[in-house]
PDB file of C-alpha atoms in Angstrom:
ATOM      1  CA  UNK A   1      21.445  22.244 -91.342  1.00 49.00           C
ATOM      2  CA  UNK A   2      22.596  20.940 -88.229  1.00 49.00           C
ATOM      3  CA  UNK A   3      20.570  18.418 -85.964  1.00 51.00           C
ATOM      4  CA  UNK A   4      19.246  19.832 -82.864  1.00 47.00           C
ATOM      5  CA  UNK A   5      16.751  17.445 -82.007  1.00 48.00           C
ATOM      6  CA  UNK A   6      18.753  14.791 -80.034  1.00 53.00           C
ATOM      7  CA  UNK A   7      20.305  17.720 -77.635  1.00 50.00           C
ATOM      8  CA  UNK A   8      16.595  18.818 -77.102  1.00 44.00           C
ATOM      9  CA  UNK A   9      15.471  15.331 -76.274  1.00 51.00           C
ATOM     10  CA  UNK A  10      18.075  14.661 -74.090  1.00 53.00           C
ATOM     11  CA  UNK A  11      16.833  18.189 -72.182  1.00 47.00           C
ATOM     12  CA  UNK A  12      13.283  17.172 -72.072  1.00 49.00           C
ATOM     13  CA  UNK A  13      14.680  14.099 -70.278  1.00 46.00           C
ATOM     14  CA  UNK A  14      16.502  15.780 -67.641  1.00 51.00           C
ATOM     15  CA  UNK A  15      13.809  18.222 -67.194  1.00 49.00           C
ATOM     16  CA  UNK A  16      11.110  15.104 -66.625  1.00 51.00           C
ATOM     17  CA  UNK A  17      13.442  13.317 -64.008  1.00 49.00           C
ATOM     18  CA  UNK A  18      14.047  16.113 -62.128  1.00 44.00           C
ATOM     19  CA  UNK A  19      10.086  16.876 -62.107  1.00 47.00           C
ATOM     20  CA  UNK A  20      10.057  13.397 -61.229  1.00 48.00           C
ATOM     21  CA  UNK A  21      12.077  13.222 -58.444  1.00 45.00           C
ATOM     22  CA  UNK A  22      10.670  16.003 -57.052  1.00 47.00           C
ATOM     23  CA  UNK A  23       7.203  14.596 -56.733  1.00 42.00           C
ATOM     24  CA  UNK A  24       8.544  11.316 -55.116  1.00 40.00           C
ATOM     25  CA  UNK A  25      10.298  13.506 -53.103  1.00 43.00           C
ATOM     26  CA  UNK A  26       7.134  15.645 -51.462  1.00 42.00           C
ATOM     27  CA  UNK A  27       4.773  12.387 -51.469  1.00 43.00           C
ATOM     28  CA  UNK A  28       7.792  10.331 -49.464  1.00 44.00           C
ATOM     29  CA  UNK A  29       7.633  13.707 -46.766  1.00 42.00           C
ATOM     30  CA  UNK A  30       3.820  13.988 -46.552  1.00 39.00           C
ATOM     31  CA  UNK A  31       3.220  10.084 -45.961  1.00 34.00           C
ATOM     32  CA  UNK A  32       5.623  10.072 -42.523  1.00 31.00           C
ATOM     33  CA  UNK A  33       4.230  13.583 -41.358  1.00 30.00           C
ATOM     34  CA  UNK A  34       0.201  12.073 -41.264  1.00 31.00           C
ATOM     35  CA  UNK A  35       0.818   9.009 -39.717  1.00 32.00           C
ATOM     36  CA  UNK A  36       2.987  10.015 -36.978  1.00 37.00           C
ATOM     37  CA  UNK A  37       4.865   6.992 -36.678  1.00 34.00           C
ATOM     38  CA  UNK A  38       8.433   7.341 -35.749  1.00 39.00           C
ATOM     39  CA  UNK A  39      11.175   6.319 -37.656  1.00 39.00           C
ATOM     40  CA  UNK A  40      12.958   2.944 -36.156  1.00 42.00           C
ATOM     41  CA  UNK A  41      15.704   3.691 -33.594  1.00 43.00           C
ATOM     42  CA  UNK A  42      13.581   6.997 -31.914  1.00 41.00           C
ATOM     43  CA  UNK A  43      12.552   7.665 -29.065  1.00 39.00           C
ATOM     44  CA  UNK A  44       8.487   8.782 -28.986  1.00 39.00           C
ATOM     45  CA  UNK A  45       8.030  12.887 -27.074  1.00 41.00           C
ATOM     46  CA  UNK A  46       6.892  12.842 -23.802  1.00 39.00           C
ATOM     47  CA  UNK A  47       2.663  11.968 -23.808  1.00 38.00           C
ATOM     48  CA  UNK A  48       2.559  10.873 -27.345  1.00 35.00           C
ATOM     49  CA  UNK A  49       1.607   7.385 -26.451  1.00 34.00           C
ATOM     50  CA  UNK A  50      -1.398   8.992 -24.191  1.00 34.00           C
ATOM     51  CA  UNK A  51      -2.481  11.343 -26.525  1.00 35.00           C
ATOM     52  CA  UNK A  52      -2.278   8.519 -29.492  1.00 34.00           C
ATOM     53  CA  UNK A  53      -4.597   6.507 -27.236  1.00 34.00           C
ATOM     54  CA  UNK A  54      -7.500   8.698 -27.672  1.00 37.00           C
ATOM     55  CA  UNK A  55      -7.632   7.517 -31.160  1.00 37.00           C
ATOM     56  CA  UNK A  56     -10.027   4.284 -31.287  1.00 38.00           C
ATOM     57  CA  UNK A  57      -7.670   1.570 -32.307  1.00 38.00           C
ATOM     58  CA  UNK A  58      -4.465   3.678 -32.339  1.00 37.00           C
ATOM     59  CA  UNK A  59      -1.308   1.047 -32.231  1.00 37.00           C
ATOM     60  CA  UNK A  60       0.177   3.025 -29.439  1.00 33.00           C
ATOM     61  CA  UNK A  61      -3.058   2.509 -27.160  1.00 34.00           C
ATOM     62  CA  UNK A  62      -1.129  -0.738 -25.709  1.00 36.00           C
ATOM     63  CA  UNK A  63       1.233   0.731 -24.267  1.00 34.00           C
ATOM     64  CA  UNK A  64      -0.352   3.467 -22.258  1.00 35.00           C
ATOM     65  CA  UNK A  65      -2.830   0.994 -20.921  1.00 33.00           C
ATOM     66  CA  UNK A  66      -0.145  -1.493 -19.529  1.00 29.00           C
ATOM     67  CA  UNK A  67       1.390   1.678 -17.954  1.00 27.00           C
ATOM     68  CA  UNK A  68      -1.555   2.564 -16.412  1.00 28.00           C
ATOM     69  CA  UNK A  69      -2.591  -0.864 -14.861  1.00 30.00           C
ATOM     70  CA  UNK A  70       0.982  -1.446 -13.195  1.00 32.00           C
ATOM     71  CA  UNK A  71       1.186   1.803 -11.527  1.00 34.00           C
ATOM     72  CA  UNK A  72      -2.547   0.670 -10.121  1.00 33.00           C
ATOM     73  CA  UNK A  73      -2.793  -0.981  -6.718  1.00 34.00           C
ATOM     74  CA  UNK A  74      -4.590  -4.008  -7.119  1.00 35.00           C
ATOM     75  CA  UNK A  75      -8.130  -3.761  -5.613  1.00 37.00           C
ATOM     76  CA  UNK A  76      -7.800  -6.690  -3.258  1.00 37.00           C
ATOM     77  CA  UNK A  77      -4.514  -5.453  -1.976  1.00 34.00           C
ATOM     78  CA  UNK A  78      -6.032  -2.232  -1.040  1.00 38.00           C
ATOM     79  CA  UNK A  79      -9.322  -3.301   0.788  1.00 38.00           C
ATOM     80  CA  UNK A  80      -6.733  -6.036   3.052  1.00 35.00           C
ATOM     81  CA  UNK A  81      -4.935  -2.454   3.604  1.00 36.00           C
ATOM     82  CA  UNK A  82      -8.119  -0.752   4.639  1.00 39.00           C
ATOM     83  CA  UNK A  83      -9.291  -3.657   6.615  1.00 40.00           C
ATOM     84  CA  UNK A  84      -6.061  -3.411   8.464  1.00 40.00           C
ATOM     85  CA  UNK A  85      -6.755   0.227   9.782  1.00 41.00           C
ATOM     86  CA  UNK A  86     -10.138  -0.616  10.918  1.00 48.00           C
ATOM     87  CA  UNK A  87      -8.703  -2.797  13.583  1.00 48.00           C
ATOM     88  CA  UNK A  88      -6.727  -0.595  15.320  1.00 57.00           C
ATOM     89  CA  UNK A  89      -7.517   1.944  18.082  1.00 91.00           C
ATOM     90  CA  UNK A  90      -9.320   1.919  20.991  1.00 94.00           C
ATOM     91  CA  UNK A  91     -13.314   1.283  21.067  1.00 97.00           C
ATOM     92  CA  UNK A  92     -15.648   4.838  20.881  1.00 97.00           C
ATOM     93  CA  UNK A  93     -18.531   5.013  22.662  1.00 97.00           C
ATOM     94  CA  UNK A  94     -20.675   5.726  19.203  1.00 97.00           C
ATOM     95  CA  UNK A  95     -19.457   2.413  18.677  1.00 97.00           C
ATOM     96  CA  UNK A  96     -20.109   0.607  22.290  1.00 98.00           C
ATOM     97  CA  UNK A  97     -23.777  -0.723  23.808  1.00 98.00           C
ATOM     98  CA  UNK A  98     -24.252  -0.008  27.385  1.00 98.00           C
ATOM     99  CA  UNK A  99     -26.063  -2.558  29.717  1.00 97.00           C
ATOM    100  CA  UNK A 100     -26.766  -3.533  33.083  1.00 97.00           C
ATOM    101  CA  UNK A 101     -26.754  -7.466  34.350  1.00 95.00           C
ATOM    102  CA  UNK A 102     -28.915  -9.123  36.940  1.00 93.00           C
ATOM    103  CA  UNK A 103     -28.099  -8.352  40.267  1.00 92.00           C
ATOM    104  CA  UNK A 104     -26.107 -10.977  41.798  1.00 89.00           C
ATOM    105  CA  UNK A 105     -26.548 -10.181  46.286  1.00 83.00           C
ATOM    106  CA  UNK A 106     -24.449 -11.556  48.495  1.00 81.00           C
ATOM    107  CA  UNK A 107     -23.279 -10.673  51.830  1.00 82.00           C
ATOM    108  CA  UNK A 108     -24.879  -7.536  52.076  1.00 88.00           C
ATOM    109  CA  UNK A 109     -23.768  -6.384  49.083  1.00 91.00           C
ATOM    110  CA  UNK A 110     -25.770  -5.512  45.536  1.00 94.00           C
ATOM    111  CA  UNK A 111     -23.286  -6.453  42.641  1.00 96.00           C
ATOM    112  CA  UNK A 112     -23.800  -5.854  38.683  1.00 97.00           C
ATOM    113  CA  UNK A 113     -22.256  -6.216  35.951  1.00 97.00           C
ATOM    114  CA  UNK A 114     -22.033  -3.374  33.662  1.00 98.00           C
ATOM    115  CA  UNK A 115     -21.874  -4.643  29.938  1.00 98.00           C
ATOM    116  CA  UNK A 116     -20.076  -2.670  27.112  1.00 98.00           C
ATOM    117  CA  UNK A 117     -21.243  -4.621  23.924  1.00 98.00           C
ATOM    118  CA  UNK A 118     -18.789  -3.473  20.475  1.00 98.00           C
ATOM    119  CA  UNK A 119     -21.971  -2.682  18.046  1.00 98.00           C
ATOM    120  CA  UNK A 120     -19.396  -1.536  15.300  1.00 97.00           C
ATOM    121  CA  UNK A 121     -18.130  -3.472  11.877  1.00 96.00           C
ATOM    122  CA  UNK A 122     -14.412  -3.531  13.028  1.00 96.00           C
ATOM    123  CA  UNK A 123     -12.522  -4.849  16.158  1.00 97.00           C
ATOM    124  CA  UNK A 124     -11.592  -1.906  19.030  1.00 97.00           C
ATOM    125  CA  UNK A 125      -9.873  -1.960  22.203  1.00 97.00           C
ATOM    126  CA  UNK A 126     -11.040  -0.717  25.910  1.00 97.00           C
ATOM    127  CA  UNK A 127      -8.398  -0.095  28.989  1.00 97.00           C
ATOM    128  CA  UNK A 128      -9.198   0.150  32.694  1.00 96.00           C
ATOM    129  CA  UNK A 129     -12.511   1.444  34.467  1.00 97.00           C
ATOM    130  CA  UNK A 130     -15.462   3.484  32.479  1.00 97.00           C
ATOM    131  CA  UNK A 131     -17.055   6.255  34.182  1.00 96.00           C
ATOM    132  CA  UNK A 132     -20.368   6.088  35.849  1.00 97.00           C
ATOM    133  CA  UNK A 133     -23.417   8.017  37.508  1.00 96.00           C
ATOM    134  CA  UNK A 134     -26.467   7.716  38.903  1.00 97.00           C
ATOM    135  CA  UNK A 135     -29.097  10.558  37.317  1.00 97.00           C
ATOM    136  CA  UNK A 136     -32.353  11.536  38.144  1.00 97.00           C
ATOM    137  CA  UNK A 137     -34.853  12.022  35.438  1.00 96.00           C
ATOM    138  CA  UNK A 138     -33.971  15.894  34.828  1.00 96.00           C
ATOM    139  CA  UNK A 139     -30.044  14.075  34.501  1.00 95.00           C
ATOM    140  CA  UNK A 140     -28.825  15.560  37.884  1.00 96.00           C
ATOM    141  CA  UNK A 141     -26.199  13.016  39.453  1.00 96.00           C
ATOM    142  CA  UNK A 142     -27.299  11.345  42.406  1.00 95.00           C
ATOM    143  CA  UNK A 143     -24.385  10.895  44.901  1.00 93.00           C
ATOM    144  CA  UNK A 144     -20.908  10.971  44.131  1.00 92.00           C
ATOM    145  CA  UNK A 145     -19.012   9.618  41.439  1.00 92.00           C
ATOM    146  CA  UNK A 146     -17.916   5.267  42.017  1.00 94.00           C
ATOM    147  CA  UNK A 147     -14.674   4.791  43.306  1.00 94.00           C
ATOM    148  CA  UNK A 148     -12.237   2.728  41.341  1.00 95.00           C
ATOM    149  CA  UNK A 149     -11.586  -0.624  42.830  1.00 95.00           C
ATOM    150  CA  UNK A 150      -7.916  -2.181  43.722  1.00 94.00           C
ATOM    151  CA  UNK A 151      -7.207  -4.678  40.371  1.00 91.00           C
ATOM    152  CA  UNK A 152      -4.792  -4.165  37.470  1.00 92.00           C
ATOM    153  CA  UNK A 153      -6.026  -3.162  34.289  1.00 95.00           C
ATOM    154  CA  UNK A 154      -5.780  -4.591  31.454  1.00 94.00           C
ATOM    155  CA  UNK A 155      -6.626  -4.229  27.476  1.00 96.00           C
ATOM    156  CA  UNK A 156      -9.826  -6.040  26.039  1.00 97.00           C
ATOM    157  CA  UNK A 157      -9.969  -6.798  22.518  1.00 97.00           C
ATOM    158  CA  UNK A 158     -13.210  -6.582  21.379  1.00 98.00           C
ATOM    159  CA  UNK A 159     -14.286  -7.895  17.833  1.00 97.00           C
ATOM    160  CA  UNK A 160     -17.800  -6.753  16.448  1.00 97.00           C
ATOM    161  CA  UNK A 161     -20.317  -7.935  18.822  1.00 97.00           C
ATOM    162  CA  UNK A 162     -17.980  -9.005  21.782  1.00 98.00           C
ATOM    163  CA  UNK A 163     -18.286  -7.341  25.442  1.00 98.00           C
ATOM    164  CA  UNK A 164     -16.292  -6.665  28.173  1.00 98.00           C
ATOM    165  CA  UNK A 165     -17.770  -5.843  31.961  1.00 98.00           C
ATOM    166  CA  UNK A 166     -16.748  -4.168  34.880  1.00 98.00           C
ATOM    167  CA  UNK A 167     -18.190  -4.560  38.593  1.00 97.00           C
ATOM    168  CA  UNK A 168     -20.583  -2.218  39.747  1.00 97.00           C
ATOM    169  CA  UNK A 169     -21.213  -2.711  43.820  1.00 96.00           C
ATOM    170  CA  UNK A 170     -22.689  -1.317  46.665  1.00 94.00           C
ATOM    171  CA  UNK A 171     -24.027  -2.416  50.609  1.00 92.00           C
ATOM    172  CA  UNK A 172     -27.484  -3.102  50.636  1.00 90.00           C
ATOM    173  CA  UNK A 173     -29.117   0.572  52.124  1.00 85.00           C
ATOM    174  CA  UNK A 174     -31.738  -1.358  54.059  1.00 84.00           C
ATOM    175  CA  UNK A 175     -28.453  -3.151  55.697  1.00 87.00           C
ATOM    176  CA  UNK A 176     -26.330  -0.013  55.576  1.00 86.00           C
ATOM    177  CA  UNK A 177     -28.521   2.382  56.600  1.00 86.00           C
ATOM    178  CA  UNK A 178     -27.257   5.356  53.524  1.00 90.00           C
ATOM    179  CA  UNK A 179     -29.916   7.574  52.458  1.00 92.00           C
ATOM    180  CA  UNK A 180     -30.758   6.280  49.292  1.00 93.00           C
ATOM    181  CA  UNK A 181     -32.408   7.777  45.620  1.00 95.00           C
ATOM    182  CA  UNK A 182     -33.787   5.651  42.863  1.00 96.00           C
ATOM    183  CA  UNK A 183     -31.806   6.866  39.955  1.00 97.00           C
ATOM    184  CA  UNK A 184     -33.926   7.012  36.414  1.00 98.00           C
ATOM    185  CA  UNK A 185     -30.513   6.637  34.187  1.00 98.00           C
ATOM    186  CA  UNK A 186     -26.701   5.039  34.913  1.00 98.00           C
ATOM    187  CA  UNK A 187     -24.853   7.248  32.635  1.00 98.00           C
ATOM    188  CA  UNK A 188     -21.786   4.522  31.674  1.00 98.00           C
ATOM    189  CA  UNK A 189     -18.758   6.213  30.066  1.00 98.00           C
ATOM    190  CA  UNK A 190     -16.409   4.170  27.937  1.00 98.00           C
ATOM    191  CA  UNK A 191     -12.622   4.319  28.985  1.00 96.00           C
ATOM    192  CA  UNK A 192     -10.752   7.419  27.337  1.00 95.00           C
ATOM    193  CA  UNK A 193     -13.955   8.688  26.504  1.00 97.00           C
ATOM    194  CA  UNK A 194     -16.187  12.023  26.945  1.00 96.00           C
ATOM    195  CA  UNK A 195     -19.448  11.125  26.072  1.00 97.00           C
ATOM    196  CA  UNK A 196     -21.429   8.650  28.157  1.00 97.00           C
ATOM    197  CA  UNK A 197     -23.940   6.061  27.145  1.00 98.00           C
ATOM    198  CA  UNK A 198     -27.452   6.050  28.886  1.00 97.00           C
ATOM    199  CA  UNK A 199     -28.968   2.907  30.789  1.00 97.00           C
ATOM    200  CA  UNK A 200     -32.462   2.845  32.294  1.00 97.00           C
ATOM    201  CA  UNK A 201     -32.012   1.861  35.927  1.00 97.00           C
ATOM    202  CA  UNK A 202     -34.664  -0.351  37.025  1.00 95.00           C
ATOM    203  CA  UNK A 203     -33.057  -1.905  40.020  1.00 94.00           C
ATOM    204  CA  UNK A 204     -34.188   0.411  42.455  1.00 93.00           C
ATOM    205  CA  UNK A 205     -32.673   2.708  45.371  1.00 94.00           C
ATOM    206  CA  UNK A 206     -28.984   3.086  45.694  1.00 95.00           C
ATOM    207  CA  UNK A 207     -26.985   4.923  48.610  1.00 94.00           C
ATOM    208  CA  UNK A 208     -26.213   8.637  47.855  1.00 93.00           C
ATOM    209  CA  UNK A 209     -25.151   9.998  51.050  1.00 88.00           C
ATOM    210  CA  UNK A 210     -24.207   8.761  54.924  1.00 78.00           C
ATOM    211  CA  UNK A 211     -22.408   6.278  56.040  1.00 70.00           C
ATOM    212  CA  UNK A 212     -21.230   3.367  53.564  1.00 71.00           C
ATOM    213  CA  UNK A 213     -22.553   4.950  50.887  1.00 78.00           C
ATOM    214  CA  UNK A 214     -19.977   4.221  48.721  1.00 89.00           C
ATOM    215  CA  UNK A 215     -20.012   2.663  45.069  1.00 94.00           C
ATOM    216  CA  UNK A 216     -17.303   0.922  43.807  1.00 95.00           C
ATOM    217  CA  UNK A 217     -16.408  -0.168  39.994  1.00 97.00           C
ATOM    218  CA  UNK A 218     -14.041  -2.689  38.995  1.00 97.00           C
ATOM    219  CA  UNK A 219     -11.803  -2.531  35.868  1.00 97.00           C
ATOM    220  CA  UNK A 220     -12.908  -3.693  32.837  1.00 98.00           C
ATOM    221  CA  UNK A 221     -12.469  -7.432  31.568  1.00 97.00           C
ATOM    222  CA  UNK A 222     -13.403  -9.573  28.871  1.00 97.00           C
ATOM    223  CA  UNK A 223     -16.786 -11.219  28.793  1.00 96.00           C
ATOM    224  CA  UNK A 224     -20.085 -10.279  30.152  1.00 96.00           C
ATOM    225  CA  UNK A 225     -20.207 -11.086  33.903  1.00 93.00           C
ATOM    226  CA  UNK A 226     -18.574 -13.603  36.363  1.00 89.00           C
TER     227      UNK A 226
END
């Protein structure tokens, strides 16, 4: 009888290695589809290093937070950039302090200085005259409107809590003879500005009509009064 055992053996053999293989085969495939690592050489899809990140202790959280931090402006940069802004533009009266000096007579004239104090956190500009009125307690003006007088105007820089002043004059009514009022307000309206600022008058009568009633207001300069 012939021998048939080695030709099964050598069968069996095959049969195992291929099984073998096989299994080495699916474990190899499995292991680099769960830890989705790339292979060396490739090139990661778009958002898999932010997605990876979400992962505590992922390897690939690195480099989406170094990403992230130089595409951010640094915060000191930004507030010097903010700061910047703040200084520019002329003064608003929300931000402006209306006051009246001391009178300061002479020669048959009643002079004051009109103060506009910057109140605000940032430095602002003013330009030429402000507006002003004299107003009864009901706030109906009282005469005309000042007249601007001859000078060259010129920009004040104000930083927070600086002032600038302008000239607010008139003859003396019991020299002048107007027909006078005594105002309850002096409405005071910054430069470029609509809406005025409101200063209790306490110095008395001023012309409102007649002969040299006028009132005249300087331009604006930097400081509080001469």
């Amino acid at each position: 009888m012939a021998d048939t055992s080695q030709p099964v053996r050598r069968a069996a053999l095959f049969a195992s290695g291929v099984a073998l293989l096989g299994l080495l085969t699916a474990c190899g495939s499995e292991s680099a589809t769960s830890s989705g690592t790339p292979e060396p050489g490739s090139v990661p899809p778009p958002g898999s290093a932010r997605s990876s990140s979400a992962e505590p202790g992922a390897g690939t959280a690195a480099p989406d937070d170094t990403t992230t931090a130089a595409g951010a402006v640094p915060s000191g940069t930004a507030g010097s950039a903010s700061a910047s802004a703040r200084t520019d533009g002329r003064c608003h009266t929300g931000e402006l302090r209306a006051s009246v000096g001391r009178v300061d007579p002479g020669a048959g004239q009643r002079n004051f200085p009109v103060v506009l104090t910057n109140t605000s956190g940032r430095t602002c500009t003013v330009h030429g005259y402000p507006g002003a009125a004299f107003v009864d307690a009901s706030g109906k003006q009282l005469g005309p409107d000042p007249e601007r007088a001859p000078g060259s105007p010129r920009t004040v820089t104000l930083a927070p809590g600086s002032s600038a002043w302008a000239g607010l004059s008139f003859s003396s009514p019991q020299i002048s003879g107007a027909r006078t009022a005594t105002p309850a307000t002096l409405l005071v309206t910054p430069p470029d500005e609509r809406e005025p600022l409101k200063v209790r008058w306490t110095a008395g009568e001023v012309p409102v009509g007649g002969n040299a009633s006028s009132v005249s207001l300087t331009a604006l300069e930097a400081g509080t009064g001469p």
